[in-house]
Amino acid sequence: MDYRDGMPGDGAVLGGIARATFIETFGALYALEDLAAFLAQGSDAAYEAELADPDIAVRFALAAGIPVGFCKIGGLQLPAPTDDTGAIEVRQLYIFKPWQGVGIADVLTRWAIDTARGRGARQLWLSVFTGNPRARRFYARHDFVEVTPYRFMVGNQADEDILCRRDL
């Protein structure tokens, strides 16, 4: 595996992976209208704009030069119960299923932790679907503590996520 930072011009790659992995992992949970509305928010142009934002950092995982996953971090936008104005959040950590379980998520999570520390953050936050026990166990292994429930909207459907925090 190789890894590289996301850069301007990667919006279509980032958007393509984000949409495809979301469908692959969660698509069967939603009515088509809700799924389509959610995916439309993540257009290639929206991802391209994020890549131009200095607050956002993206790291790609590549197999034989082909992006198979990524991690994206930025300033805290989740409704986390914290007074830490410099907190960072993991906004997305998505990997195509054939490459799950081979250590990519560990590498990308360490990158997120190191990058957040390098930015001076004292806390790293994320949200995880309560119905995804594998992801919850993964984040617990990386010292994220489950803090409070959170409503994650996919179209008109509210999912129960949980906000998780790791002190840095």
CSV table of C-alpha atoms in Angstrom, one decimal:
chain,number,residue,atom,x,y,z
A,1,MET,CA,0.0,0.0,0.0
A,2,ASP,CA,1.0,3.5,-0.7
A,3,TYR,CA,-0.4,6.7,0.9
A,4,ARG,CA,-0.5,10.3,-0.3
A,5,ASP,CA,-2.2,13.5,0.6
A,6,GLY,CA,-5.2,14.7,-1.2
A,7,MET,CA,-4.7,17.9,-3.3
A,8,PRO,CA,-6.7,20.2,-5.5
A,9,GLY,CA,-7.8,18.3,-8.6
A,10,ASP,CA,-8.7,15.1,-6.5
A,11,GLY,CA,-12.4,16.1,-6.0
A,12,ALA,CA,-13.7,13.5,-8.4
A,13,VAL,CA,-11.6,10.8,-6.9
A,14,LEU,CA,-12.6,11.7,-3.3
A,15,GLY,CA,-16.3,12.0,-4.2
A,16,GLY,CA,-16.3,8.8,-6.2
A,17,ILE,CA,-14.8,6.8,-3.3
A,18,ALA,CA,-17.0,8.5,-0.7
A,19,ARG,CA,-20.2,7.8,-2.6
A,20,ALA,CA,-19.3,4.3,-3.7
A,21,THR,CA,-18.2,3.1,-0.2
A,22,PHE,CA,-21.2,4.7,1.5
A,23,ILE,CA,-23.5,2.8,-0.9
A,24,GLU,CA,-21.4,-0.4,-0.5
A,25,THR,CA,-21.6,-0.2,3.3
A,26,PHE,CA,-25.0,1.4,4.0
A,27,GLY,CA,-27.0,1.6,0.8
A,28,ALA,CA,-29.5,-1.1,1.7
A,29,LEU,CA,-30.5,0.8,4.9
A,30,TYR,CA,-32.3,3.6,3.0
A,31,ALA,CA,-35.1,4.4,0.7
A,32,LEU,CA,-33.7,5.4,-2.7
A,33,GLU,CA,-34.9,9.0,-2.3
A,34,ASP,CA,-33.1,9.5,1.0
A,35,LEU,CA,-29.9,7.8,-0.3
A,36,ALA,CA,-30.0,10.0,-3.5
A,37,ALA,CA,-30.5,13.2,-1.5
A,38,PHE,CA,-27.6,12.3,0.8
A,39,LEU,CA,-25.3,11.4,-2.0
A,40,ALA,CA,-26.1,14.6,-3.9
A,41,GLN,CA,-24.6,16.6,-1.0
A,42,GLY,CA,-21.3,15.0,-1.8
A,43,SER,CA,-20.8,16.1,-5.3
A,44,ASP,CA,-17.4,16.2,-6.9
A,45,ALA,CA,-17.5,20.0,-6.8
A,46,ALA,CA,-18.2,19.9,-3.1
A,47,TYR,CA,-15.3,17.6,-2.5
A,48,GLU,CA,-13.1,19.8,-4.7
A,49,ALA,CA,-14.0,22.8,-2.6
A,50,GLU,CA,-13.0,20.9,0.6
A,51,LEU,CA,-9.7,20.0,-0.9
A,52,ALA,CA,-9.0,23.8,-1.5
A,53,ASP,CA,-9.9,24.5,2.2
A,54,PRO,CA,-6.8,24.7,4.4
A,55,ASP,CA,-8.8,23.5,7.3
A,56,ILE,CA,-9.4,20.1,5.6
A,57,ALA,CA,-6.7,17.4,5.2
A,58,VAL,CA,-7.2,14.2,3.2
A,59,ARG,CA,-5.0,11.1,3.0
A,60,PHE,CA,-5.5,8.5,0.3
A,61,ALA,CA,-4.6,4.8,0.5
A,62,LEU,CA,-3.6,3.4,-2.9
A,63,ALA,CA,-3.3,-0.2,-4.0
A,64,ALA,CA,-1.1,-0.5,-7.2
A,65,GLY,CA,-1.6,3.3,-7.6
A,66,ILE,CA,-5.4,3.1,-7.4
A,67,PRO,CA,-7.1,4.9,-4.6
A,68,VAL,CA,-9.0,2.4,-2.4
A,69,GLY,CA,-9.8,4.5,0.6
A,70,PHE,CA,-9.2,7.8,2.4
A,71,CYS,CA,-9.4,9.6,5.7
A,72,LYS,CA,-10.6,13.3,5.9
A,73,ILE,CA,-10.2,15.5,8.9
A,74,GLY,CA,-11.1,19.1,9.7
A,75,GLY,CA,-12.1,21.5,12.4
A,76,LEU,CA,-14.9,20.2,14.7
A,77,GLN,CA,-18.4,20.6,13.2
A,78,LEU,CA,-20.1,17.9,15.1
A,79,PRO,CA,-22.3,19.0,18.0
A,80,ALA,CA,-19.8,17.6,20.5
A,81,PRO,CA,-20.0,18.5,24.1
A,82,THR,CA,-16.6,20.2,24.4
A,83,ASP,CA,-15.2,23.6,25.2
A,84,ASP,CA,-12.1,22.8,23.1
A,85,THR,CA,-12.3,25.3,20.3
A,86,GLY,CA,-9.3,23.7,18.6
A,87,ALA,CA,-10.7,20.2,18.5
A,88,ILE,CA,-10.5,18.3,15.2
A,89,GLU,CA,-12.9,15.7,13.8
A,90,VAL,CA,-12.5,12.7,11.6
A,91,ARG,CA,-15.1,13.6,9.0
A,92,GLN,CA,-14.8,10.4,6.9
A,93,LEU,CA,-12.8,7.2,7.0
A,94,TYR,CA,-13.9,5.1,4.1
A,95,ILE,CA,-12.3,2.0,2.5
A,96,PHE,CA,-13.6,-0.3,-0.2
A,97,LYS,CA,-14.5,-3.7,1.3
A,98,PRO,CA,-11.9,-5.8,-0.5
A,99,TRP,CA,-9.2,-3.7,1.3
A,100,GLN,CA,-10.9,-3.7,4.8
A,101,GLY,CA,-9.1,-5.7,7.5
A,102,VAL,CA,-5.6,-5.4,6.1
A,103,GLY,CA,-4.4,-2.5,8.2
A,104,ILE,CA,-5.3,0.5,6.0
A,105,ALA,CA,-7.7,1.9,8.5
A,106,ASP,CA,-5.1,1.7,11.3
A,107,VAL,CA,-2.6,3.6,9.1
A,108,LEU,CA,-5.2,6.3,8.2
A,109,THR,CA,-6.3,6.6,11.8
A,110,ARG,CA,-2.7,7.1,13.0
A,111,TRP,CA,-2.3,9.7,10.3
A,112,ALA,CA,-5.5,11.5,11.6
A,113,ILE,CA,-4.2,11.4,15.2
A,114,ASP,CA,-0.8,12.6,14.3
A,115,THR,CA,-2.1,15.4,12.0
A,116,ALA,CA,-4.6,16.6,14.7
A,117,ARG,CA,-1.7,16.7,17.2
A,118,GLY,CA,0.4,18.5,14.7
A,119,ARG,CA,-2.3,21.2,14.5
A,120,GLY,CA,-2.3,21.6,18.2
A,121,ALA,CA,-5.6,19.8,18.9
A,122,ARG,CA,-6.2,18.3,22.3
A,123,GLN,CA,-9.2,16.3,21.2
A,124,LEU,CA,-10.2,14.3,18.1
A,125,TRP,CA,-13.9,13.5,17.5
A,126,LEU,CA,-15.9,11.4,15.2
A,127,SER,CA,-19.4,9.9,14.8
A,128,VAL,CA,-20.1,6.3,14.1
A,129,PHE,CA,-23.3,4.5,13.3
A,130,THR,CA,-24.5,2.6,16.3
A,131,GLY,CA,-25.5,-0.3,14.1
A,132,ASN,CA,-21.8,-0.8,12.9
A,133,PRO,CA,-20.3,-2.9,15.7
A,134,ARG,CA,-17.1,-3.5,13.7
A,135,ALA,CA,-16.4,0.2,13.4
A,136,ARG,CA,-17.2,0.8,17.0
A,137,ARG,CA,-14.7,-1.9,18.1
A,138,PHE,CA,-12.1,-0.4,15.8
A,139,TYR,CA,-12.4,3.0,17.2
A,140,ALA,CA,-12.4,1.7,20.8
A,141,ARG,CA,-9.0,0.0,20.0
A,142,HIS,CA,-7.7,3.4,18.9
A,143,ASP,CA,-8.8,4.8,22.3
A,144,PHE,CA,-11.9,6.6,21.2
A,145,VAL,CA,-14.5,6.8,24.0
A,146,GLU,CA,-18.2,6.8,23.2
A,147,VAL,CA,-19.7,10.0,24.6
A,148,THR,CA,-23.2,10.7,23.5
A,149,PRO,CA,-25.8,9.8,20.8
A,150,TYR,CA,-26.1,11.9,17.7
A,151,ARG,CA,-28.7,12.1,14.9
A,152,PHE,CA,-27.1,11.6,11.5
A,153,MET,CA,-29.4,12.5,8.7
A,154,VAL,CA,-29.5,10.6,5.4
A,155,GLY,CA,-32.1,12.4,3.4
A,156,ASN,CA,-35.2,12.4,5.7
A,157,GLN,CA,-34.0,9.4,7.7
A,158,ALA,CA,-32.4,10.0,11.1
A,159,ASP,CA,-29.8,7.4,12.0
A,160,GLU,CA,-28.5,7.0,15.5
A,161,ASP,CA,-24.8,7.6,15.6
A,162,ILE,CA,-22.7,8.0,18.6
A,163,LEU,CA,-20.1,10.8,19.1
A,164,CYS,CA,-16.7,9.5,20.1
A,165,ARG,CA,-13.7,11.4,21.5
A,166,ARG,CA,-10.0,10.6,21.8
A,167,ASP,CA,-7.9,12.9,24.0
A,168,LEU,CA,-4.6,13.7,22.4
